[in-house]
């Protein structure tokens, strides 16, 4: 950080011919950053003047007069104006010496309050994935915001979104807690360090292929393997179309884990797996539950005529997602069958009986037989 500069306010013009040269100036910076609740001080040099010749008026951002005191400081003509601001914003310090205003205009105290900075959306992170959090300094006053993560080891990017607010992004490269430190005008923001827990979810591999289509009422299971190079806390949840389902997780980090649940209703089930609080890649996974028992076959005539086309309906609209297979056979041999989609998983099936004997209708849904068989004679 650069050393503070000294801003010297120009001296007033010389006194009329024959009189002494009067020097009035502020010692140091004429514009200063001051923390709210602390003493602000401006050093004045007014050679040839006494304390009662100096007047100081401080006005807050809300136009209120702030009480102050003037003390003699050091040698003759050296004074100090002191006051304690409590309001964030620019305070003007107007100084008159011997009835004349201080050259260069009023002094300025820019009051800030680091305690009014708000840090939000600090969550958990995943190695190699960007993490973001927000910093709101809109009520803290003017100043410089410094943000470091793990003592500056992890680079971060600050995007100013306006109004004293910014969005901070960083990408963790190791699975460890990342400490976020924030300073405002060199003062640590209360609440720091904020902690972002980072996990390496690439250590977890899932076997989810068997969950693509799952039958209602039967236990569904999938396997999870964790790289044993460190600890891992796995959390598994499954939500059906209307409610959460109980999940049983068993196993160990050495042998792998199994998760089991039983779908109770037809529809999409969201399977979520977290490792140390962060979602594992590939989740949430959508498992589609179906129920072959809910495939309905329309009324069938008791008898049919050889060579005359016959039709019946199949309604799978309440059975869930899947593949419907329909075959009609005579004496163990399949005969030509036409399936006509009607929309919304409803179908009309037609065929022409070839012999005056039993015709067997077999329907499978996701390779699972629809309960019961139908016959034509």
Tab-separated table of C-alpha atoms in Angstrom:
chain	number	residue	atom	x	y	z
A	1	UNK	CA	0.000	0.000	0.000
A	2	UNK	CA	1.329	3.405	-0.914
A	3	UNK	CA	2.236	5.779	1.917
A	4	UNK	CA	-0.398	8.460	2.611
A	5	UNK	CA	0.170	11.553	0.607
A	6	UNK	CA	0.242	14.988	2.179
A	7	UNK	CA	-2.129	17.454	0.572
A	8	UNK	CA	-1.023	20.972	1.390
A	9	UNK	CA	-3.733	23.583	0.939
A	10	UNK	CA	-2.309	26.773	-0.590
A	11	UNK	CA	-1.675	29.683	1.749
A	12	UNK	CA	-3.869	32.778	1.468
A	13	UNK	CA	-2.620	35.809	-0.442
A	14	UNK	CA	-0.137	38.050	1.355
A	15	UNK	CA	-1.532	40.622	3.756
A	16	UNK	CA	-1.602	44.243	2.639
A	17	UNK	CA	1.748	45.849	2.103
A	18	UNK	CA	3.688	46.336	5.313
A	19	UNK	CA	1.716	43.676	7.279
A	20	UNK	CA	2.866	40.178	8.317
A	21	UNK	CA	2.340	37.196	6.058
A	22	UNK	CA	-0.407	34.987	7.600
A	23	UNK	CA	-0.287	31.248	6.938
A	24	UNK	CA	-3.446	29.129	7.194
A	25	UNK	CA	-3.337	25.483	6.050
A	26	UNK	CA	-4.425	21.963	6.817
A	27	UNK	CA	-1.609	19.608	7.716
A	28	UNK	CA	-1.978	16.300	5.868
A	29	UNK	CA	-4.902	15.193	3.718
A	30	UNK	CA	-7.900	17.457	3.244
A	31	UNK	CA	-10.094	14.419	2.399
A	32	UNK	CA	-9.976	11.462	4.762
A	33	UNK	CA	-11.628	8.092	5.286
A	34	UNK	CA	-12.933	7.769	8.838
A	35	UNK	CA	-14.538	4.710	10.495
A	36	UNK	CA	-17.940	5.441	12.040
A	37	UNK	CA	-17.749	5.705	15.813
A	38	UNK	CA	-14.067	6.654	15.885
A	39	UNK	CA	-12.483	10.065	16.325
A	40	UNK	CA	-11.797	12.061	13.201
A	41	UNK	CA	-9.059	14.675	13.469
A	42	UNK	CA	-7.776	17.396	11.131
A	43	UNK	CA	-4.531	19.192	11.929
A	44	UNK	CA	-4.458	22.935	11.222
A	45	UNK	CA	-1.625	25.406	10.942
A	46	UNK	CA	-2.591	29.032	11.556
A	47	UNK	CA	0.512	30.998	12.419
A	48	UNK	CA	-0.222	34.263	14.132
A	49	UNK	CA	-3.677	33.206	15.370
A	50	UNK	CA	-4.949	32.130	18.766
A	51	UNK	CA	-7.379	29.336	19.646
A	52	UNK	CA	-10.325	31.744	19.972
A	53	UNK	CA	-9.696	32.911	16.389
A	54	UNK	CA	-10.456	29.471	14.973
A	55	UNK	CA	-13.994	28.208	14.372
A	56	UNK	CA	-14.950	24.760	12.995
A	57	UNK	CA	-18.426	23.651	11.854
A	58	UNK	CA	-19.061	20.008	10.957
A	59	UNK	CA	-22.163	19.042	8.963
A	60	UNK	CA	-23.307	15.444	8.553
A	61	UNK	CA	-24.804	13.919	5.342
A	62	UNK	CA	-28.274	14.466	6.838
A	63	UNK	CA	-27.422	18.174	7.322
A	64	UNK	CA	-27.152	17.931	11.092
A	65	UNK	CA	-24.439	19.817	12.950
A	66	UNK	CA	-21.978	17.485	14.623
A	67	UNK	CA	-20.371	18.607	17.865
A	68	UNK	CA	-16.605	19.043	17.780
A	69	UNK	CA	-13.734	20.351	19.820
A	70	UNK	CA	-10.716	22.415	18.973
A	71	UNK	CA	-7.492	21.772	20.854
A	72	UNK	CA	-4.108	23.410	20.701
A	73	UNK	CA	-1.617	20.865	19.478
A	74	UNK	CA	2.104	21.503	19.832
A	75	UNK	CA	3.592	24.907	19.183
A	76	UNK	CA	1.998	28.286	18.508
A	77	UNK	CA	-0.547	28.356	15.696
A	78	UNK	CA	-0.993	24.575	15.669
A	79	UNK	CA	-4.549	23.304	16.244
A	80	UNK	CA	-6.534	20.093	15.922
A	81	UNK	CA	-10.241	19.742	15.104
A	82	UNK	CA	-11.758	16.552	16.522
A	83	UNK	CA	-15.224	14.984	16.247
A	84	UNK	CA	-16.792	11.522	16.387
A	85	UNK	CA	-19.109	10.763	13.448
A	86	UNK	CA	-21.790	8.093	13.737
A	87	UNK	CA	-23.479	8.542	10.368
A	88	UNK	CA	-22.123	6.945	7.193
A	89	UNK	CA	-21.367	9.393	4.403
A	90	UNK	CA	-19.477	12.591	3.637
A	91	UNK	CA	-19.102	15.099	6.513
A	92	UNK	CA	-18.022	18.632	5.632
A	93	UNK	CA	-15.663	20.426	7.978
A	94	UNK	CA	-15.785	24.187	7.436
A	95	UNK	CA	-12.978	26.072	9.159
A	96	UNK	CA	-12.818	29.826	9.607
A	97	UNK	CA	-9.661	31.465	10.974
A	98	UNK	CA	-9.838	35.088	11.991
A	99	UNK	CA	-13.174	35.373	10.213
A	100	UNK	CA	-11.822	34.022	6.905
A	101	UNK	CA	-12.574	30.582	5.486
A	102	UNK	CA	-9.782	28.108	5.160
A	103	UNK	CA	-8.333	28.353	1.646
A	104	UNK	CA	-9.234	25.504	-0.626
A	105	UNK	CA	-12.781	25.057	0.670
A	106	UNK	CA	-14.139	22.763	3.397
A	107	UNK	CA	-12.362	19.628	4.555
A	108	UNK	CA	-14.100	16.307	3.939
A	109	UNK	CA	-14.429	13.282	6.195
A	110	UNK	CA	-15.770	10.250	4.310
A	111	UNK	CA	-17.267	8.103	7.040
A	112	UNK	CA	-17.677	4.358	6.496
A	113	UNK	CA	-18.867	1.409	8.559
A	114	UNK	CA	-17.477	-2.054	7.745
A	115	UNK	CA	-20.127	-3.612	10.009
A	116	UNK	CA	-22.798	-2.642	7.464
A	117	UNK	CA	-21.356	-4.865	4.748
A	118	UNK	CA	-23.506	-7.913	4.075
A	119	UNK	CA	-22.073	-11.173	2.702
A	120	UNK	CA	-24.624	-13.667	1.366
A	121	UNK	CA	-24.966	-16.892	-0.634
A	122	UNK	CA	-21.805	-18.492	0.744
A	123	UNK	CA	-22.618	-22.156	0.217
A	124	UNK	CA	-20.713	-25.353	-0.406
A	125	UNK	CA	-18.585	-25.939	-3.490
A	126	UNK	CA	-17.212	-28.633	-5.749
A	127	UNK	CA	-13.608	-28.947	-6.900
A	128	UNK	CA	-13.231	-27.552	-10.409
A	129	UNK	CA	-16.638	-25.846	-10.427
A	130	UNK	CA	-17.099	-22.066	-10.015
A	131	UNK	CA	-18.414	-20.898	-6.644
A	132	UNK	CA	-20.132	-17.564	-6.154
A	133	UNK	CA	-21.155	-15.328	-3.274
A	134	UNK	CA	-22.437	-11.773	-2.974
A	135	UNK	CA	-21.125	-8.732	-1.138
A	136	UNK	CA	-23.398	-5.756	-0.459
A	137	UNK	CA	-21.550	-2.608	0.613
A	138	UNK	CA	-24.350	-0.219	-0.386
A	139	UNK	CA	-24.895	0.948	3.200
A	140	UNK	CA	-21.261	0.952	4.278
A	141	UNK	CA	-20.047	4.193	2.740
A	142	UNK	CA	-17.176	4.922	0.392
A	143	UNK	CA	-14.053	2.835	0.368
A	144	UNK	CA	-11.973	0.001	-0.988
A	145	UNK	CA	-13.107	-3.603	-0.748
A	146	UNK	CA	-10.425	-6.291	-0.502
A	147	UNK	CA	-11.378	-9.950	-0.886
A	148	UNK	CA	-9.011	-12.857	-0.406
A	149	UNK	CA	-9.625	-16.605	-0.316
A	150	UNK	CA	-7.305	-18.886	1.641
A	151	UNK	CA	-4.889	-16.002	2.259
A	152	UNK	CA	-4.792	-15.125	-1.414
A	153	UNK	CA	-3.906	-18.635	-2.620
A	154	UNK	CA	-7.146	-18.933	-4.617
A	155	UNK	CA	-7.773	-16.263	-7.282
A	156	UNK	CA	-11.156	-14.583	-7.322
A	157	UNK	CA	-13.006	-12.359	-9.757
A	158	UNK	CA	-15.203	-9.472	-8.607
A	159	UNK	CA	-18.051	-8.359	-10.850
A	160	UNK	CA	-19.576	-5.030	-9.864
A	161	UNK	CA	-23.333	-5.196	-10.331
A	162	UNK	CA	-24.032	-1.615	-9.278
A	163	UNK	CA	-25.196	0.245	-6.207
A	164	UNK	CA	-22.257	-0.869	-4.082
A	165	UNK	CA	-22.997	-4.543	-4.715
A	166	UNK	CA	-20.766	-7.145	-6.319
A	167	UNK	CA	-20.682	-10.812	-7.266
A	168	UNK	CA	-17.524	-12.735	-6.385
A	169	UNK	CA	-16.508	-15.908	-8.248
A	170	UNK	CA	-13.721	-18.368	-7.540
A	171	UNK	CA	-12.944	-21.930	-8.584
A	172	UNK	CA	-11.616	-24.231	-5.850
A	173	UNK	CA	-8.993	-26.778	-6.857
A	174	UNK	CA	-8.697	-28.756	-3.619
A	175	UNK	CA	-11.321	-30.458	-1.416
A	176	UNK	CA	-10.868	-28.427	1.775
A	177	UNK	CA	-12.610	-25.543	3.536
A	178	UNK	CA	-12.036	-22.258	1.713
A	179	UNK	CA	-11.798	-19.245	4.037
A	180	UNK	CA	-13.160	-15.981	2.658
A	181	UNK	CA	-11.664	-12.831	4.187
A	182	UNK	CA	-13.044	-9.397	3.360
A	183	UNK	CA	-11.617	-6.035	4.357
A	184	UNK	CA	-13.135	-2.595	3.861
A	185	UNK	CA	-10.644	0.252	3.914
A	186	UNK	CA	-8.224	-2.134	5.579
A	187	UNK	CA	-10.718	-3.064	8.321
A	188	UNK	CA	-11.872	-6.681	8.613
A	189	UNK	CA	-15.589	-7.119	7.954
A	190	UNK	CA	-17.345	-8.627	11.006
A	191	UNK	CA	-18.170	-12.301	10.532
A	192	UNK	CA	-14.991	-13.080	8.607
A	193	UNK	CA	-13.689	-15.498	7.701
A	194	UNK	CA	-16.696	-16.972	5.936
A	195	UNK	CA	-16.268	-20.676	5.199
A	196	UNK	CA	-17.089	-22.402	1.926
A	197	UNK	CA	-16.884	-26.182	2.319
A	198	UNK	CA	-15.485	-27.763	-0.848
A	199	UNK	CA	-15.845	-31.406	-1.846
A	200	UNK	CA	-14.445	-33.474	-4.677
A	201	UNK	CA	-17.544	-35.262	-5.938
A	202	UNK	CA	-15.557	-36.839	-8.769
A	203	UNK	CA	-14.473	-39.345	-6.125
A	204	UNK	CA	-17.997	-40.777	-6.173
A	205	UNK	CA	-19.178	-42.991	-9.027
A	206	UNK	CA	-22.763	-44.204	-9.344
A	207	UNK	CA	-24.376	-47.149	-11.136
A	208	UNK	CA	-27.729	-45.723	-12.162
A	209	UNK	CA	-28.472	-47.583	-15.390
A	210	UNK	CA	-30.860	-50.001	-13.697
A	211	UNK	CA	-32.965	-47.078	-12.432
A	212	UNK	CA	-34.075	-45.817	-15.834
A	213	UNK	CA	-37.326	-47.829	-15.639
A	214	UNK	CA	-38.416	-49.296	-12.307
A	215	UNK	CA	-41.604	-51.237	-11.442
A	216	UNK	CA	-43.945	-49.875	-8.766
A	217	UNK	CA	-43.996	-51.909	-5.564
A	218	UNK	CA	-40.626	-53.559	-6.168
A	219	UNK	CA	-37.377	-52.632	-4.484
A	220	UNK	CA	-35.031	-50.503	-6.614
A	221	UNK	CA	-31.311	-50.526	-5.860
A	222	UNK	CA	-28.192	-48.737	-7.071
A	223	UNK	CA	-24.532	-48.850	-6.115
A	224	UNK	CA	-22.117	-46.090	-5.102
A	225	UNK	CA	-18.318	-46.305	-5.012
A	226	UNK	CA	-16.139	-43.733	-3.250
A	227	UNK	CA	-12.431	-43.242	-3.869
A	228	UNK	CA	-10.906	-44.167	-0.516
A	229	UNK	CA	-8.321	-41.361	-0.470
A	230	UNK	CA	-10.297	-39.430	2.159
A	231	UNK	CA	-13.466	-39.297	4.215
A	232	UNK	CA	-16.850	-38.863	2.580
A	233	UNK	CA	-20.324	-38.334	3.923
A	234	UNK	CA	-22.966	-39.556	1.499
A	235	UNK	CA	-26.585	-38.429	1.613
A	236	UNK	CA	-29.225	-40.017	-0.610
A	237	UNK	CA	-32.795	-38.817	-1.083
A	238	UNK	CA	-35.576	-39.873	-3.441
A	239	UNK	CA	-38.664	-37.855	-4.181
A	240	UNK	CA	-41.607	-39.373	-6.008
A	241	UNK	CA	-44.341	-37.469	-7.853
A	242	UNK	CA	-46.049	-36.492	-4.581
A	243	UNK	CA	-43.744	-37.255	-1.646
A	244	UNK	CA	-40.314	-38.216	-0.339
A	245	UNK	CA	-39.539	-41.931	-0.107
A	246	UNK	CA	-37.587	-43.744	2.610
A	247	UNK	CA	-34.091	-44.737	1.443
A	248	UNK	CA	-31.884	-47.371	3.041
A	249	UNK	CA	-28.118	-46.952	2.564
A	250	UNK	CA	-25.731	-49.716	3.561
A	251	UNK	CA	-22.087	-50.625	2.967
A	252	UNK	CA	-18.717	-49.021	3.649
A	253	UNK	CA	-16.222	-46.718	1.982
A	254	UNK	CA	-14.014	-49.739	1.310
A	255	UNK	CA	-16.664	-52.002	-0.247
A	256	UNK	CA	-18.973	-49.374	-1.669
A	257	UNK	CA	-22.498	-48.417	-0.712
A	258	UNK	CA	-25.934	-49.595	-1.835
A	259	UNK	CA	-29.071	-47.472	-1.712
A	260	UNK	CA	-32.539	-49.046	-1.815
A	261	UNK	CA	-36.024	-47.618	-2.114
A	262	UNK	CA	-39.446	-48.835	-3.231
A	263	UNK	CA	-41.543	-46.650	-5.568
A	264	UNK	CA	-45.170	-46.422	-4.545
A	265	UNK	CA	-46.647	-44.628	-7.535
A	266	UNK	CA	-46.261	-44.277	-11.264
A	267	UNK	CA	-44.173	-41.346	-12.488
A	268	UNK	CA	-40.809	-39.631	-12.287
A	269	UNK	CA	-38.700	-40.134	-9.162
A	270	UNK	CA	-35.827	-37.721	-8.529
A	271	UNK	CA	-32.763	-39.477	-7.077
A	272	UNK	CA	-30.320	-37.097	-5.358
A	273	UNK	CA	-26.870	-38.042	-4.051
A	274	UNK	CA	-24.645	-35.615	-2.154
A	275	UNK	CA	-21.063	-36.054	-1.020
A	276	UNK	CA	-20.072	-33.838	1.893
A	277	UNK	CA	-23.018	-31.587	1.139
A	278	UNK	CA	-22.403	-31.170	-2.609
A	279	UNK	CA	-24.379	-32.844	-5.433
A	280	UNK	CA	-22.606	-35.756	-7.116
A	281	UNK	CA	-22.215	-35.499	-10.877
A	282	UNK	CA	-25.101	-37.162	-12.678
A	283	UNK	CA	-27.659	-36.275	-10.025
A	284	UNK	CA	-30.424	-35.545	-9.641
A	285	UNK	CA	-31.188	-38.610	-11.744
A	286	UNK	CA	-34.759	-39.199	-12.893
A	287	UNK	CA	-35.976	-42.776	-12.446
A	288	UNK	CA	-39.270	-43.569	-14.186
A	289	UNK	CA	-41.625	-45.837	-12.253
A	290	UNK	CA	-44.240	-47.871	-14.126
A	291	UNK	CA	-46.995	-50.355	-13.252
A	292	UNK	CA	-47.822	-53.084	-15.777
A	293	UNK	CA	-50.968	-53.922	-13.800
A	294	UNK	CA	-52.419	-50.564	-14.861
A	295	UNK	CA	-52.396	-51.454	-18.562
A	296	UNK	CA	-56.044	-51.969	-19.475
A	297	UNK	CA	-57.337	-54.185	-22.307
A	298	UNK	CA	-60.671	-53.229	-23.871
A	299	UNK	CA	-63.673	-55.599	-24.055
A	300	UNK	CA	-63.048	-58.710	-26.126
A	301	UNK	CA	-65.797	-60.606	-28.002
A	302	UNK	CA	-66.190	-64.192	-26.942
A	303	UNK	CA	-66.107	-65.429	-30.551
A	304	UNK	CA	-64.741	-64.284	-33.899
A	305	UNK	CA	-64.994	-65.360	-37.542
A	306	UNK	CA	-62.115	-66.684	-39.622
A	307	UNK	CA	-60.935	-64.173	-42.199
A	308	UNK	CA	-62.851	-61.266	-40.625
A	309	UNK	CA	-60.829	-58.388	-39.072
A	310	UNK	CA	-61.141	-58.010	-35.331
A	311	UNK	CA	-60.217	-55.062	-33.076
A	312	UNK	CA	-59.679	-54.375	-29.395
A	313	UNK	CA	-58.164	-51.486	-27.382
A	314	UNK	CA	-55.168	-51.224	-25.081
A	315	UNK	CA	-54.906	-48.278	-22.647
A	316	UNK	CA	-51.482	-47.707	-21.045
A	317	UNK	CA	-52.087	-44.049	-20.134
A	318	UNK	CA	-52.009	-44.768	-16.382
A	319	UNK	CA	-49.139	-47.250	-16.461
A	320	UNK	CA	-46.212	-44.856	-16.800
A	321	UNK	CA	-43.473	-44.601	-19.386
A	322	UNK	CA	-42.268	-47.658	-21.245
A	323	UNK	CA	-42.491	-50.013	-24.192
A	324	UNK	CA	-45.626	-51.948	-25.029
A	325	UNK	CA	-45.310	-55.277	-26.882
A	326	UNK	CA	-48.407	-56.986	-28.237
A	327	UNK	CA	-48.421	-60.420	-29.905
A	328	UNK	CA	-51.221	-62.717	-31.062
A	329	UNK	CA	-50.464	-66.357	-31.651
A	330	UNK	CA	-52.149	-69.492	-32.937
A	331	UNK	CA	-50.789	-72.926	-32.036
A	332	UNK	CA	-47.591	-71.256	-30.801
A	333	UNK	CA	-47.014	-69.167	-33.957
A	334	UNK	CA	-47.428	-65.389	-34.124
A	335	UNK	CA	-49.808	-63.969	-36.710
A	336	UNK	CA	-49.722	-60.486	-38.311
A	337	UNK	CA	-50.946	-57.760	-35.948
A	338	UNK	CA	-51.481	-54.032	-36.522
A	339	UNK	CA	-51.221	-51.511	-33.671
A	340	UNK	CA	-52.786	-48.075	-34.304
A	341	UNK	CA	-51.749	-45.300	-31.841
A	342	UNK	CA	-54.654	-43.107	-30.726
A	343	UNK	CA	-52.632	-40.688	-28.629
A	344	UNK	CA	-51.939	-40.434	-24.881
A	345	UNK	CA	-50.652	-44.038	-24.741
A	346	UNK	CA	-53.898	-45.505	-26.065
A	347	UNK	CA	-53.958	-47.976	-28.974
A	348	UNK	CA	-56.318	-49.917	-31.223
A	349	UNK	CA	-55.080	-53.413	-32.117
A	350	UNK	CA	-56.407	-55.251	-35.172
A	351	UNK	CA	-55.788	-58.705	-36.641
A	352	UNK	CA	-57.478	-61.286	-38.873
A	353	UNK	CA	-58.085	-64.742	-37.375
A	354	UNK	CA	-56.610	-67.447	-39.623
A	355	UNK	CA	-58.018	-70.613	-38.044
A	356	UNK	CA	-61.068	-71.652	-36.118
A	357	UNK	CA	-59.104	-72.253	-32.919
A	358	UNK	CA	-57.882	-70.413	-29.844
A	359	UNK	CA	-56.005	-67.163	-30.469
A	360	UNK	CA	-53.797	-66.083	-27.575
A	361	UNK	CA	-53.182	-62.373	-26.920
A	362	UNK	CA	-49.979	-61.613	-24.949
A	363	UNK	CA	-49.092	-58.095	-23.809
A	364	UNK	CA	-45.819	-57.078	-22.170
A	365	UNK	CA	-45.032	-53.673	-20.701
A	366	UNK	CA	-41.315	-52.993	-20.262
A	367	UNK	CA	-40.825	-56.748	-20.792
A	368	UNK	CA	-43.115	-57.454	-17.849
A	369	UNK	CA	-46.264	-59.471	-18.673
A	370	UNK	CA	-49.508	-57.595	-18.252
A	371	UNK	CA	-51.512	-59.757	-15.815
A	372	UNK	CA	-53.843	-62.279	-17.455
A	373	UNK	CA	-54.097	-63.659	-20.975
A	374	UNK	CA	-56.926	-63.214	-23.412
A	375	UNK	CA	-58.360	-65.766	-25.811
A	376	UNK	CA	-60.467	-65.634	-28.921
A	377	UNK	CA	-62.254	-68.700	-30.225
